[in-house]
Every structure is written in structure tokens, then in C-alpha cells.
Coordinates of C-alpha atoms and ligand atoms in Angstrom, one line a residue:
M1 CA 30.4 24.4 18.7
D2 CA 29.2 27.7 17.2
T3 CA 29.6 27.5 13.4
A4 CA 28.5 31.0 12.7
A5 CA 32.1 32.3 12.7
E6 CA 33.1 29.9 10.0
A7 CA 30.1 30.5 7.8
G8 CA 30.9 32.5 4.7
S9 CA 34.7 31.9 4.8
A10 CA 36.1 30.9 1.4
G11 CA 36.8 27.2 0.8
T12 CA 40.5 26.4 0.5
G13 CA 42.7 23.4 0.9
A14 CA 42.6 23.4 4.7
S15 CA 39.5 22.0 6.4
A16 CA 39.6 24.9 8.9
R17 CA 39.0 27.3 6.0
L18 CA 35.9 25.4 4.9
D19 CA 32.6 26.5 6.3
F20 CA 32.0 23.0 7.7
D21 CA 33.6 19.6 8.0
A22 CA 30.3 18.0 7.1
I23 CA 27.0 19.2 5.7
V24 CA 23.9 17.1 6.0
I25 CA 21.0 17.7 3.5
G26 CA 17.7 17.0 5.3
A27 CA 16.4 17.0 8.8
G28 CA 14.0 14.0 8.7
V29 CA 14.4 10.7 10.4
T30 CA 17.8 10.1 8.8
G31 CA 19.2 13.7 8.8
L32 CA 18.4 14.2 12.5
Y33 CA 20.3 11.2 13.6
Q34 CA 23.1 12.0 11.1
L35 CA 23.5 15.4 12.7
Y36 CA 23.5 13.9 16.1
K37 CA 26.2 11.4 15.2
L38 CA 28.5 13.9 13.4
R39 CA 28.2 16.3 16.3
E40 CA 29.1 13.4 18.6
L41 CA 32.2 13.0 16.5
G42 CA 33.2 16.6 17.1
V43 CA 33.2 17.8 13.5
R44 CA 31.8 21.1 12.5
V45 CA 28.5 20.1 11.0
R46 CA 25.3 21.8 9.8
A47 CA 22.1 20.4 8.4
F48 CA 20.0 22.2 5.7
E49 CA 16.3 21.6 5.6
A50 CA 13.7 22.8 3.1
G51 CA 10.9 22.6 5.6
S52 CA 10.3 25.0 8.5
R53 CA 10.6 22.3 11.1
V54 CA 12.1 18.9 11.5
G55 CA 10.5 15.7 10.4
G56 CA 11.0 15.3 6.6
T57 CA 8.4 12.9 5.4
W58 CA 6.5 13.3 8.7
Y59 CA 6.6 17.1 8.3
W60 CA 5.4 17.3 4.7
N61 CA 2.9 14.5 4.5
R62 CA 0.3 16.0 6.9
Y63 CA -2.7 14.9 4.9
P64 CA -5.7 13.5 6.8
G65 CA -5.2 9.9 7.8
A66 CA -1.4 9.8 7.3
R67 CA 0.0 7.3 9.7
F68 CA 2.6 4.5 10.1
D69 CA 2.3 1.1 8.4
S70 CA 5.2 -0.1 10.6
E71 CA 4.6 -0.8 14.2
S72 CA 5.3 2.5 16.1
W73 CA 7.4 0.7 18.7
T74 CA 9.7 -0.7 15.9
Y75 CA 9.9 2.6 14.1
G76 CA 11.3 4.9 16.8
Y77 CA 15.1 5.5 17.2
A78 CA 16.9 2.8 19.1
F79 CA 20.2 4.6 19.7
S80 CA 19.2 6.1 23.0
R81 CA 17.8 4.0 25.9
E82 CA 16.8 7.2 27.5
L83 CA 14.7 8.2 24.5
L84 CA 13.1 4.7 24.4
N85 CA 12.2 5.2 28.1
E86 CA 10.8 8.7 27.7
W87 CA 8.5 8.3 24.7
D88 CA 5.1 6.6 24.9
W89 CA 3.4 5.6 21.6
S90 CA -0.4 6.0 21.8
E91 CA -1.3 3.6 18.9
H92 CA 0.3 0.6 17.4
F93 CA 0.4 2.5 14.1
A94 CA 0.8 6.2 15.1
P95 CA -0.8 9.0 13.1
Q96 CA 1.3 11.6 11.5
P97 CA 0.8 14.3 14.1
E98 CA 2.2 12.0 16.8
T99 CA 5.2 11.1 14.7
E100 CA 5.9 14.7 13.9
R101 CA 5.7 15.4 17.7
Y102 CA 8.1 12.5 18.3
L103 CA 10.7 13.9 15.9
N104 CA 10.4 17.3 17.5
F105 CA 10.8 15.7 20.9
V106 CA 14.0 14.1 19.6
A107 CA 15.2 17.4 18.2
D108 CA 14.6 19.1 21.6
K109 CA 16.1 16.4 23.7
F110 CA 19.3 16.4 21.8
D111 CA 19.3 20.1 21.1
L112 CA 19.6 19.5 17.4
R113 CA 17.9 22.6 16.0
R114 CA 20.8 24.9 16.7
D115 CA 22.7 23.2 13.9
I116 CA 19.8 23.1 11.4
Q117 CA 19.1 25.9 9.0
F118 CA 15.4 25.6 8.1
N119 CA 13.4 26.9 5.2
T120 CA 16.5 26.3 3.1
R121 CA 16.5 24.2 0.0
V122 CA 19.8 23.0 -1.4
T123 CA 19.7 23.5 -5.2
A124 CA 23.2 22.5 -6.2
A125 CA 26.3 20.8 -5.0
H126 CA 29.6 20.9 -6.9
Y127 CA 32.8 19.1 -6.0
R128 CA 36.0 21.0 -6.3
E129 CA 39.0 18.7 -6.9
D130 CA 41.7 21.3 -6.2
T131 CA 40.5 21.7 -2.7
R132 CA 38.8 18.4 -2.2
N133 CA 35.6 19.8 -1.0
W134 CA 31.9 20.4 -1.9
E135 CA 30.3 23.7 -2.5
I136 CA 26.6 23.7 -2.0
T137 CA 24.2 26.4 -3.3
L138 CA 21.1 27.3 -1.4
H139 CA 17.9 28.5 -2.9
D140 CA 18.7 32.1 -2.1
G141 CA 21.9 31.8 -4.2
S142 CA 24.3 31.7 -1.2
R143 CA 26.9 29.1 -0.9
R144 CA 28.6 27.0 1.8
T145 CA 31.7 24.8 1.6
T146 CA 32.3 21.5 3.3
R147 CA 34.7 18.6 3.2
F148 CA 32.0 15.9 3.4
L149 CA 28.5 16.1 2.0
V150 CA 25.9 13.7 3.4
T151 CA 22.6 13.4 1.7
A152 CA 19.7 12.4 4.0
I153 CA 17.0 13.3 1.6
G154 CA 14.7 10.3 1.9
I155 CA 13.3 8.2 -0.8
L156 CA 9.9 9.7 -1.3
S157 CA 10.5 13.5 -1.2
A158 CA 10.1 14.5 -4.8
P159 CA 6.3 14.8 -5.4
V160 CA 5.0 14.4 -8.9
M161 CA 1.9 16.0 -10.2
P162 CA 0.0 14.1 -13.0
N163 CA 0.8 15.0 -16.5
I164 CA -2.8 16.1 -17.2
P165 CA -3.5 19.4 -19.0
G166 CA -5.2 22.2 -17.1
V167 CA -4.1 21.5 -13.6
E168 CA -3.5 25.2 -13.0
S169 CA -6.9 26.2 -14.3
F170 CA -8.9 24.7 -11.4
K171 CA -10.6 27.4 -9.4
G172 CA -11.3 25.4 -6.2
Q173 CA -8.8 24.1 -3.6
S174 CA -6.2 21.6 -4.7
C175 CA -2.9 20.2 -3.7
H176 CA -0.5 17.2 -3.9
T177 CA -0.7 15.1 -0.7
H178 CA 3.0 15.8 0.0
N179 CA 2.4 19.5 0.1
W180 CA -0.7 19.4 2.3
P181 CA -1.5 22.7 4.0
K182 CA -0.9 23.2 7.8
E183 CA -4.4 24.6 8.2
T184 CA -7.2 22.1 8.7
V185 CA -9.1 21.4 5.5
S186 CA -12.8 20.8 6.0
F187 CA -14.4 18.2 3.8
A188 CA -17.9 18.5 5.3
G189 CA -20.5 18.8 2.5
K190 CA -17.7 19.3 -0.1
R191 CA -17.5 17.7 -3.5
V192 CA -14.0 16.1 -3.6
G193 CA -12.1 14.4 -6.3
I194 CA -9.0 12.4 -5.7
I195 CA -6.5 11.1 -8.3
G196 CA -4.6 8.0 -7.3
T197 CA -5.1 4.8 -5.3
G198 CA -1.7 4.2 -3.8
A199 CA -0.9 3.9 0.0
T200 CA -1.4 7.6 0.4
A201 CA -4.7 7.8 -1.3
V202 CA -6.0 4.8 0.6
Q203 CA -5.3 6.5 3.9
I204 CA -7.0 9.8 2.8
I205 CA -10.0 8.1 1.2
Q206 CA -10.9 6.1 4.2
T207 CA -10.5 9.1 6.5
I208 CA -12.3 11.8 4.6
A209 CA -15.1 9.5 3.4
K210 CA -16.5 9.9 7.0
T211 CA -17.4 13.6 6.5
V212 CA -17.2 14.3 2.8
G213 CA -20.3 15.5 0.8
H214 CA -19.4 13.6 -2.3
L215 CA -16.2 11.7 -3.2
T216 CA -15.0 10.7 -6.6
I217 CA -12.0 8.4 -6.8
F218 CA -10.0 8.4 -10.1
Q219 CA -8.3 5.0 -10.2
R220 CA -5.8 3.9 -12.9
T221 CA -4.3 0.8 -11.2
P222 CA -5.9 -0.8 -8.2
N223 CA -3.6 -2.1 -5.4
W224 CA -3.9 -5.1 -3.2
C225 CA -4.7 -3.6 0.2
A226 CA -4.8 -5.5 3.5
P227 CA -6.2 -4.4 6.9
L228 CA -3.9 -2.4 9.2
N229 CA -5.7 -3.7 12.3
N230 CA -4.5 -0.8 14.3
S231 CA -5.4 -0.3 18.0
R232 CA -4.6 2.0 20.9
I233 CA -1.7 1.2 23.3
S234 CA -2.7 1.4 26.9
T235 CA -0.3 2.6 29.6
E236 CA 0.2 -0.9 30.8
E237 CA 0.8 -2.2 27.3
M238 CA 3.4 0.5 26.7
R239 CA 5.1 -0.5 29.9
G240 CA 5.3 -4.1 28.5
I241 CA 6.6 -2.9 25.2
R242 CA 9.3 -0.9 26.9
A243 CA 10.4 -3.9 29.0
R244 CA 10.7 -5.9 25.7
Y245 CA 12.5 -3.3 23.6
G246 CA 15.7 -5.3 23.7
E247 CA 13.9 -8.4 22.3
I248 CA 11.8 -6.4 19.8
L249 CA 14.8 -4.6 18.3
A250 CA 16.8 -7.8 18.2
R251 CA 13.9 -9.4 16.2
C252 CA 13.9 -6.4 13.8
R253 CA 17.6 -6.9 13.3
E254 CA 17.0 -10.5 12.2
T255 CA 14.2 -10.1 9.7
P256 CA 14.9 -9.2 6.1
G257 CA 12.9 -6.0 6.2
C258 CA 13.6 -5.0 9.8
Y259 CA 10.0 -5.5 10.7
V260 CA 8.7 -7.8 13.4
H261 CA 7.2 -9.9 10.6
S262 CA 9.2 -12.5 8.9
T263 CA 8.3 -15.1 6.2
D264 CA 6.9 -18.5 7.0
P265 CA 9.5 -21.1 5.9
R266 CA 6.9 -23.3 4.1
S267 CA 6.3 -23.2 0.4
T268 CA 2.7 -22.3 -0.5
L269 CA 2.1 -25.3 -2.7
N270 CA 3.4 -27.7 0.0
T271 CA 0.5 -26.7 2.2
T272 CA -3.1 -28.0 1.8
P273 CA -5.7 -25.5 0.6
E274 CA -7.2 -25.6 4.2
E275 CA -3.8 -25.0 5.8
R276 CA -3.0 -22.0 3.6
T277 CA -6.5 -20.5 3.9
A278 CA -6.2 -20.7 7.7
F279 CA -2.8 -19.2 7.6
W280 CA -3.9 -16.3 5.3
E281 CA -7.0 -15.7 7.5
K282 CA -4.7 -15.3 10.4
R283 CA -2.3 -13.0 8.6
Y284 CA -5.3 -10.9 7.2
A285 CA -6.5 -10.4 10.8
S286 CA -3.1 -9.6 12.2
P287 CA -1.7 -6.0 12.6
G288 CA 0.6 -4.4 10.0
F289 CA 2.5 -5.9 7.2
G290 CA 1.9 -9.5 8.2
F291 CA 0.4 -10.5 4.8
W292 CA 3.2 -8.9 2.8
Q293 CA 6.3 -9.5 4.9
G294 CA 5.1 -12.5 6.9
N295 CA 3.7 -14.7 4.1
F296 CA 5.0 -18.1 2.8
Q297 CA 8.6 -17.7 1.7
D298 CA 7.8 -18.2 -2.0
M299 CA 4.9 -15.7 -2.2
L300 CA 7.1 -13.0 -3.8
T301 CA 9.1 -15.3 -6.1
D302 CA 6.8 -18.0 -7.3
R303 CA 4.0 -17.0 -9.7
A304 CA 1.7 -19.9 -8.8
A305 CA 2.1 -19.2 -5.1
N306 CA 1.5 -15.5 -5.7
A307 CA -1.6 -16.2 -7.7
L308 CA -3.1 -18.2 -4.9
A309 CA -2.4 -15.5 -2.3
S310 CA -3.8 -12.9 -4.7
E311 CA -7.0 -14.9 -5.1
F312 CA -7.4 -15.0 -1.3
I313 CA -7.3 -11.2 -1.2
A314 CA -9.5 -10.8 -4.3
N315 CA -12.2 -12.8 -2.5
K316 CA -11.9 -10.6 0.6
I317 CA -12.5 -7.6 -1.7
R318 CA -15.5 -9.3 -3.3
S319 CA -16.9 -10.0 0.2
R320 CA -16.4 -6.4 1.4
V321 CA -17.6 -4.4 -1.6
H322 CA -21.4 -4.8 -2.3
D323 CA -21.4 -3.9 -6.0
P324 CA -19.7 -6.7 -7.9
V325 CA -18.8 -4.4 -10.8
V326 CA -17.0 -2.0 -8.4
A327 CA -15.4 -4.9 -6.6
E328 CA -13.9 -6.3 -9.8
K329 CA -12.6 -2.8 -10.6
L330 CA -10.8 -2.7 -7.2
I331 CA -9.1 -6.0 -7.9
P332 CA -5.7 -5.7 -9.6
K333 CA -5.4 -7.6 -12.8
D334 CA -1.9 -6.7 -13.9
H335 CA 0.2 -7.6 -10.9
G336 CA -0.1 -10.0 -7.9
V337 CA -0.3 -9.3 -4.2
G338 CA 2.9 -7.9 -2.7
M339 CA 4.5 -7.1 -6.0
R340 CA 4.0 -3.4 -5.2
R341 CA 4.2 -1.9 -1.8
Q342 CA 1.0 -3.1 0.0
P343 CA -1.2 -0.3 1.2
L344 CA -2.7 -1.0 4.6
E345 CA -6.3 0.1 5.2
T346 CA -9.0 0.5 7.8
G347 CA -12.4 0.3 6.2
Y348 CA -11.1 1.3 2.8
Y349 CA -13.2 -1.1 0.8
E350 CA -16.3 -0.3 2.7
V351 CA -16.0 3.3 1.5
Y352 CA -17.1 2.1 -1.9
N353 CA -20.4 1.0 -0.4
Q354 CA -21.3 4.5 0.5
P355 CA -23.9 6.2 -1.7
N356 CA -21.9 9.4 -1.9
V357 CA -18.7 7.7 -3.3
E358 CA -18.0 7.0 -6.9
L359 CA -15.2 5.1 -8.5
V360 CA -14.0 6.2 -11.9
D361 CA -11.7 3.8 -13.7
V362 CA -9.6 6.1 -15.8
R363 CA -8.5 3.2 -18.0
E364 CA -12.1 3.0 -19.2
T365 CA -12.8 6.7 -19.2
P366 CA -9.5 8.6 -19.2
I367 CA -9.1 12.0 -17.7
E368 CA -8.9 14.5 -20.5
R369 CA -8.1 17.6 -18.5
V370 CA -8.6 19.5 -15.4
T371 CA -11.0 22.4 -15.9
A372 CA -11.9 25.5 -13.8
A373 CA -14.8 23.5 -12.3
G374 CA -13.3 20.0 -11.9
I375 CA -12.2 17.1 -14.0
Q376 CA -13.3 16.2 -17.5
T377 CA -13.1 12.5 -18.4
S378 CA -13.9 11.0 -21.8
A379 CA -17.4 10.3 -20.4
K380 CA -18.4 13.3 -18.4
A381 CA -17.5 16.5 -16.5
H382 CA -17.1 16.1 -12.7
D383 CA -17.4 19.3 -10.7
F384 CA -15.4 19.6 -7.5
D385 CA -14.7 22.0 -4.6
I386 CA -11.5 20.2 -3.8
I387 CA -9.1 18.1 -5.9
I388 CA -6.5 15.9 -4.2
Y389 CA -3.5 14.7 -6.2
A390 CA -2.3 11.5 -4.5
T391 CA -0.1 10.9 -7.5
G392 CA 3.1 9.8 -5.8
F393 CA 6.7 10.6 -6.2
D394 CA 9.8 10.5 -8.3
A395 CA 11.1 7.9 -5.8
I396 CA 14.5 7.0 -4.7
T397 CA 16.6 9.0 -7.2
G398 CA 14.2 11.8 -7.9
T399 CA 15.3 14.1 -5.1
F400 CA 19.0 13.7 -6.2
D401 CA 17.9 14.5 -9.8
R402 CA 16.2 17.7 -8.6
M403 CA 19.5 19.1 -7.3
D404 CA 22.4 20.0 -9.7
I405 CA 24.9 17.5 -8.2
R406 CA 28.3 17.5 -10.0
G407 CA 31.4 15.5 -9.2
V408 CA 34.9 15.4 -10.6
N409 CA 35.2 17.3 -13.9
G410 CA 31.7 18.6 -13.7
L411 CA 30.2 15.0 -14.0
R412 CA 26.5 15.2 -13.4
L413 CA 24.9 12.6 -11.1
K414 CA 21.7 12.7 -13.1
E415 CA 23.6 11.6 -16.2
V416 CA 25.6 9.0 -14.4
W417 CA 22.4 7.4 -13.2
A418 CA 20.4 7.9 -16.4
N419 CA 20.1 4.2 -16.8
G420 CA 19.6 3.5 -13.1
P421 CA 21.6 4.0 -10.0
Q422 CA 25.2 2.7 -9.7
T423 CA 26.7 2.9 -6.3
Y424 CA 29.1 1.3 -3.9
L425 CA 27.1 -0.1 -1.0
G426 CA 24.3 2.4 -1.7
V427 CA 26.6 5.1 -0.1
F428 CA 29.2 6.2 -2.7
V429 CA 29.1 7.0 -6.4
Q430 CA 32.2 6.9 -8.6
G431 CA 33.4 10.3 -9.5
F432 CA 31.8 12.0 -6.5
P433 CA 34.4 11.9 -3.8
N434 CA 33.4 12.9 -0.2
L435 CA 29.7 12.5 -1.1
L436 CA 28.0 10.0 1.2
M437 CA 24.4 9.0 0.8
A438 CA 22.6 7.9 3.9
M439 CA 19.8 5.6 2.7
G440 CA 20.9 5.9 -0.9
P441 CA 19.7 3.8 -3.8
H442 CA 20.9 0.1 -3.7
A443 CA 21.2 0.2 0.0
G444 CA 19.3 -2.0 2.4
L445 CA 15.7 -0.7 2.6
G446 CA 12.8 -1.7 4.9
N447 CA 11.4 -0.5 8.2
Y448 CA 12.8 3.0 7.7
T449 CA 14.3 4.1 10.9
R450 CA 15.8 0.7 11.6
C451 CA 17.6 0.9 8.2
A452 CA 18.4 4.6 8.5
E453 CA 20.1 4.2 11.9
Y454 CA 22.4 1.6 10.5
S455 CA 23.1 3.7 7.4
V456 CA 23.9 6.8 9.5
E457 CA 26.2 4.8 11.7
W458 CA 28.1 3.4 8.8
V459 CA 28.4 6.8 7.1
T460 CA 29.7 8.2 10.4
G461 CA 32.2 5.4 10.6
V462 CA 33.7 6.4 7.3
I463 CA 33.9 10.1 8.2
Q464 CA 35.5 9.2 11.5
Y465 CA 38.0 6.9 9.8
A466 CA 39.0 9.7 7.4
T467 CA 39.1 12.5 9.9
Q468 CA 41.2 10.5 12.4
R469 CA 43.7 9.8 9.7
G470 CA 43.7 13.3 8.1
L471 CA 42.3 11.9 4.9
T472 CA 40.6 14.5 2.7
R473 CA 39.4 12.5 -0.2
V474 CA 37.2 9.4 0.1
A475 CA 36.1 8.0 -3.2
A476 CA 34.4 5.0 -4.7
T477 CA 36.5 3.0 -7.0
A478 CA 35.3 1.7 -10.4
E479 CA 35.7 -1.9 -9.3
G480 CA 33.8 -1.3 -6.1
V481 CA 30.9 0.3 -7.9
R482 CA 30.8 -2.3 -10.6
E483 CA 30.9 -5.2 -8.2
W484 CA 28.2 -3.8 -5.9
T485 CA 25.9 -2.7 -8.8
D486 CA 26.2 -6.1 -10.5
Y487 CA 25.7 -7.9 -7.2
V488 CA 22.5 -5.9 -6.4
L489 CA 21.1 -6.3 -9.9
G490 CA 21.8 -10.1 -9.7
L491 CA 20.2 -10.4 -6.3
G492 CA 17.1 -8.6 -7.6
Q493 CA 16.5 -11.1 -10.5
G494 CA 13.6 -13.4 -10.0
Q495 CA 11.9 -11.1 -7.4
L496 CA 8.4 -10.5 -8.7
M497 CA 8.5 -7.0 -7.1
N498 CA 11.3 -6.0 -9.4
E499 CA 9.4 -6.9 -12.5
T500 CA 6.4 -4.7 -11.5
G501 CA 6.1 -1.0 -12.2
S502 CA 5.8 1.0 -9.0
W503 CA 7.8 3.6 -7.1
M504 CA 9.9 0.8 -5.7
T505 CA 11.2 0.0 -9.2
G506 CA 11.6 3.7 -10.1
V507 CA 8.5 3.8 -12.3
N508 CA 6.5 6.9 -12.6
R509 CA 4.2 7.1 -15.6
N510 CA 4.1 10.9 -15.4
L511 CA 7.8 11.1 -16.1
E512 CA 9.7 10.5 -19.3
G513 CA 12.4 7.8 -19.0
K514 CA 10.7 6.3 -15.9
Q515 CA 8.3 3.9 -17.7
T516 CA 10.0 0.6 -17.1
P517 CA 10.9 -1.2 -13.9
R518 CA 14.5 -1.1 -12.6
I519 CA 16.2 -2.6 -9.7
M520 CA 16.4 0.3 -7.3
R521 CA 16.8 -1.6 -4.0
Y522 CA 19.2 -4.1 -2.5
S523 CA 17.0 -7.2 -2.0
G524 CA 19.2 -9.5 -0.1
G525 CA 17.7 -8.6 3.2
H526 CA 19.0 -6.1 5.8
P527 CA 21.0 -8.6 7.9
A528 CA 23.0 -9.6 4.8
Y529 CA 23.4 -6.0 3.9
R530 CA 24.8 -5.1 7.3
E531 CA 27.1 -8.1 7.3
H532 CA 28.5 -6.9 4.0
C533 CA 29.0 -3.3 5.1
D534 CA 30.4 -4.3 8.5
A535 CA 33.0 -6.5 6.8
V536 CA 34.0 -3.6 4.5
A537 CA 34.5 -1.3 7.5
A538 CA 36.4 -3.9 9.5
A539 CA 38.8 -4.4 6.6
G540 CA 39.6 -0.7 6.4
Y541 CA 37.3 0.1 3.3
P542 CA 39.3 -1.8 0.7
R543 CA 37.1 -0.7 -2.2
L544 CA 37.4 3.0 -1.5
A545 CA 40.3 5.2 -2.7
L546 CA 41.5 7.1 0.3
A547 CA 43.9 10.0 0.2
Ligands
LIG601 P1 2.1 5.7 -5.3 O1 2.1 4.5 -4.5 O2 3.2 5.9 -6.3 O3 0.7 6.0 -5.9 C1 0.4 7.0 -6.8 C2 -1.0 6.8 -7.3 O4 -1.3 7.9 -8.2 C3 -1.1 5.5 -8.1 O5 -2.4 5.0 -7.9 C4 -1.0 6.0 -9.6 O6 -1.5 5.2 -10.5 C5 -1.8 7.3 -9.5 N1 -1.5 8.2 -10.5 C6 -0.4 8.9 -10.8 N2 -0.5 9.7 -11.9 C7 -1.7 9.5 -12.4 C8 -2.4 10.0 -13.5 N3 -1.9 10.8 -14.3 N4 -3.7 9.5 -13.7 C9 -4.3 8.7 -12.8 N5 -3.6 8.2 -11.7 C10 -2.4 8.6 -11.5 O7 2.3 7.0 -4.2 P2 1.7 7.1 -2.8 O8 2.0 8.5 -2.4 O9 0.4 6.6 -2.7 O10 2.6 6.2 -1.9 C11 4.0 6.3 -1.9 C12 4.6 5.6 -0.7 O11 4.5 6.6 0.4 C13 3.8 4.5 -0.1 O12 4.1 3.3 -0.8 C14 4.3 4.4 1.3 O13 5.6 3.8 1.4 C15 4.4 5.9 1.7 P3 -0.6 4.0 -11.2 O14 -0.4 3.0 -10.2 O15 0.7 4.7 -11.7 O16 -1.4 3.6 -12.4

């Protein structure tokens, strides 16, 4: 359906006078499928995307070494058997260019681009109670009206630069990893500084270390990294994967994080030291998130169990890094293994054995400022040609906060969530009718596409239910939000991950008000999340106010 004719018409009470029935913000993994599903429903829909092409995370994060940490063949969309049949993955953990190609292939196959407006950032979204619709403002000041507004904005799409003075004064090349340039950046012979040692930094460091002239890594908090154990997928192997897609996807549906990995039912301390060492050796040598998602069931809840698993990894680091002083610096001391999202690596620790690589512990020698020539710490001046900011994101709620989202009576979403997200099922917020968050805070989170597909289908179900019945106002109730929020906060208690500062608990030390961990995710496992949401849909959405 051509929507151009409707665009620009003034929003009034009748849906036909609104520009769209539904607007989707974002054309990444979630937004693409959301657009597909809403189009299938026959509603007038348009997606707005800040990037110049589809892909979201896989469009922006084009830094060297960016790749999956989830098995490629568990990450692709499952909704189309034809798509599963047509796409071959070349590696068990595909690099970013391949994933970006995949998402473009999906956009082509389903002719999605004709309903996406690219290079368009949504800056504001205001709800109008009199006409029960949303009016969104684009970066050029123009506006569009819609009955339903669906956010598909990801959880890691608001990059944050470090709060270090002088960042603008650097005369060389520099950028945040999220905003990596499309042109190839050459590191050969260059003096490079990188700030950060999260999952992103680990991928870049191990990649550019192969060609860089000199690399200085500024580390504040080390992370517990485990080997990715990636490999190529032969044609024959891909054929086998394709034949097993049914089984693979069924397995992903059963595990808490929608990965192929699931925890071992044993408790760590009920095993002998020999048994657990053998088990961990196996996990350490296996591909993907095995050590994090496939460990003993108490690894992320029992401190003693966690300490033993941490010591196992610490010894691996000691055995791989030649200089014992450097090795100790690379071993986290303030949190245990798996309490933050585990970075996966390929030769990361060996990088520190290279003579042209230097580790700077910024807790010992803090960065004082960025200068025209490089980075000045309390100990010395480091001169660079390139500075990379692998400093992370204002995760989960940050992208919402960067838009001016206002609900009933001008209520600001940022203020409603000032003390942490409050949602109904991670989809609705009280006071924001007709706003649906695909992959919102407090929803089930894990292997991203697996969770996003479910989220999109559930959101689509609500819109279908409303449109079929001529309902024009779908709103969360106070009880619904209170019950869900209390339930999610209760579930998260006792999870060591929720006590640790990281993007997963909404902590970003560069941002005011984001210094202490909060429960940002539903932690009851995706199967239970789906069961809950399915029951709500089957009962006709009892905790929503429908009119
Ligand atoms: P992360 O995991 O949030 O990592 C950001 C890193 O940047 C982390 O090591 C931070 O140290 C460091 N950082 C941030 N600001 C500073 C300052 N001012 N000084 C020194 N170091 C700083 O983001 P990533 O992009 O690596 O990964 C995000 C997710 O993307 C990842 O988990 C995957 O799911 C994909 P800190 O730990 O705060 O001390």
C-alpha cells in the first residue's frame, strides 16, 4: 500500500486521517520484522531509521572484528522457512559485514525498504489524548501522526563518550566504536590508543593488534573473557544445520537465554574438584557462550560456586599472559565470572604478550585529559595517531531517554523511569497509551533475534486485537504495571549479575544518575516470559485498559 498520499495529512479522530496506523522506530533486527508483521496485518505502516541502510546494531557497529557471540545459525530469523533455506552462514560466529549483508538480504527478499524512511532520526513523540494518537517529530522538524507507535530501538544504541576533558582537542583520527566510519581505517604502523575493555574493545583489540604499529589499552575494569572458538562452516555442514533447523530452534525455545547452551543441573560444590575442572575445561574449549550460559546451575547465584569458576578462568589468564604483573591486571577483582556480560575472544590475552602492546590501568594512573597529541594520564603523555572510544552505551533505557517521549498530560517517559523502568510485560508503560515497546526494558532478553521475534509477534497480536475490534486506545493499567514491575524486581533478587555494575544493570559511570545497579531485565528465563505473555493474550489482555 502506498502511504505517500496519507503522509502530511492532519491527525484527527479517525484513523483514516492519521498519516499511519502504525509507526515503527528503527529498522534493525526487531524493526525489520515488526514492519513485515504489521504489513502482513494490512495496516498502514512506516518505519523511520536513523541510519542510511537497514541493520541497526549491525549497521552502526562496523568496527574491525565486530562479530556474533551467538551461533549464527541460532541468530537468523526463524519466521520464514524459505529464508532459512536460502541463507548460508559462512562462520559459526559471523562477522559484522556478513550479518549486515544478511539483514539487507532480508529487506530485499520481503521488499521492506519501500516502507522505511532512512536517514531520519525521531526526536520526539507526543501522545494526543483528544484524538488518541501519537505525533512524532523527525530531526528535520517535520511531523507524522499514527495510532500506534512501536519502538524497535534496540538496547545498545545510545553510545556514550567518556567524561574526560579535552576529547574534542585531539588532532588525530578518533571515534566511538558505534559510529565507526564506512571507509576502511588502516592501522598499519599507527600509534593507537583504545579506551575500554568490554566486549567491543576485546573484539577490536585482538583484530587490530595484528597490524598496528603500537597499541595502548586503557583499562578501568577488566572482564572475564572466554574463548569464542569460532570456525568456518563448510557447505556440507551448512546442509546439516539446515536439516536440523527445527531441532535447533526448538532447543533455543527451551533454554532460558534462547541459546543452544543451557545450564548443567549439578551444583558446583556437589562435584569433586577433578569433575568440575574437567567440566570447565570442556566448556572453555567449546564454542560460544558455553562457559557463561552452560555452566553449573548455581554459578550465577552462589558466591562460593562463582569464586571457584572465576579462579578457573583466572588461572587460564595467568597461563596465557607471560608477564605476571600484566596477567594480574587483566584478572577482575571486583566481580566474578559471568556477573557481567562475558566477552568472547580469539587470542585476546596473547595480544598482551606482543612487544608493541601496552596495558595502562587507569585506576593506578588515571586519564587526566585528552590532548591534541593523545592521552595524558597522571603518569605520562601518550601520543597517538588514532584514539578509539570503546566506552559503551547508555543501555536499555538510554535510547528512550534521548527522545522526548510524552504521554497523557505531557507526562515524560524519562521522568517516569527516573528510578528505573516500570512496564507491563516490558511492552507498555502506564500513561503512554498506544505505545508498544518491542524488546523493551523488563522483557525477556537473551539471544537477540530469538527474543525479538517473539516480542514482535506479541506486539503485533495486540495491534491486531485492537484493530479488529475498532479499539483506538490500548493502555497499561496501574495494577498491571505494578504487578509486573514488582514481579520482575523480585525475580532479579539473588542474581549476582543484578548486583554488579554493567550495562546490563543500567550502570554507566560516565552518566549522572547511572552509578548503581538496577534490575533492568526480566530474569525468569525466556520460556517463562513467553508463557506469561501468551496467557495474557489468550485471556484477552485483562491487565490492559482497552477502549
Ligand atoms: P561495555 O561493556 O559497557 O564496555 C565499555 C568499556 O568502556 C568498559 O570497559 C568501561 O570500563 C570502559 N569505559 C567507559 N568509560 C570509561 C572511562 N571514562 N575511562 C576508562 N574506561 C571507560 O560496552 P561494549 O561496547 O564493550 O559492549 C556492549 C555490548 O555490546 C556487549 O556486551 C555486547 O552485548 C555487545 P568500566 O567497566 O565502566 O570500568
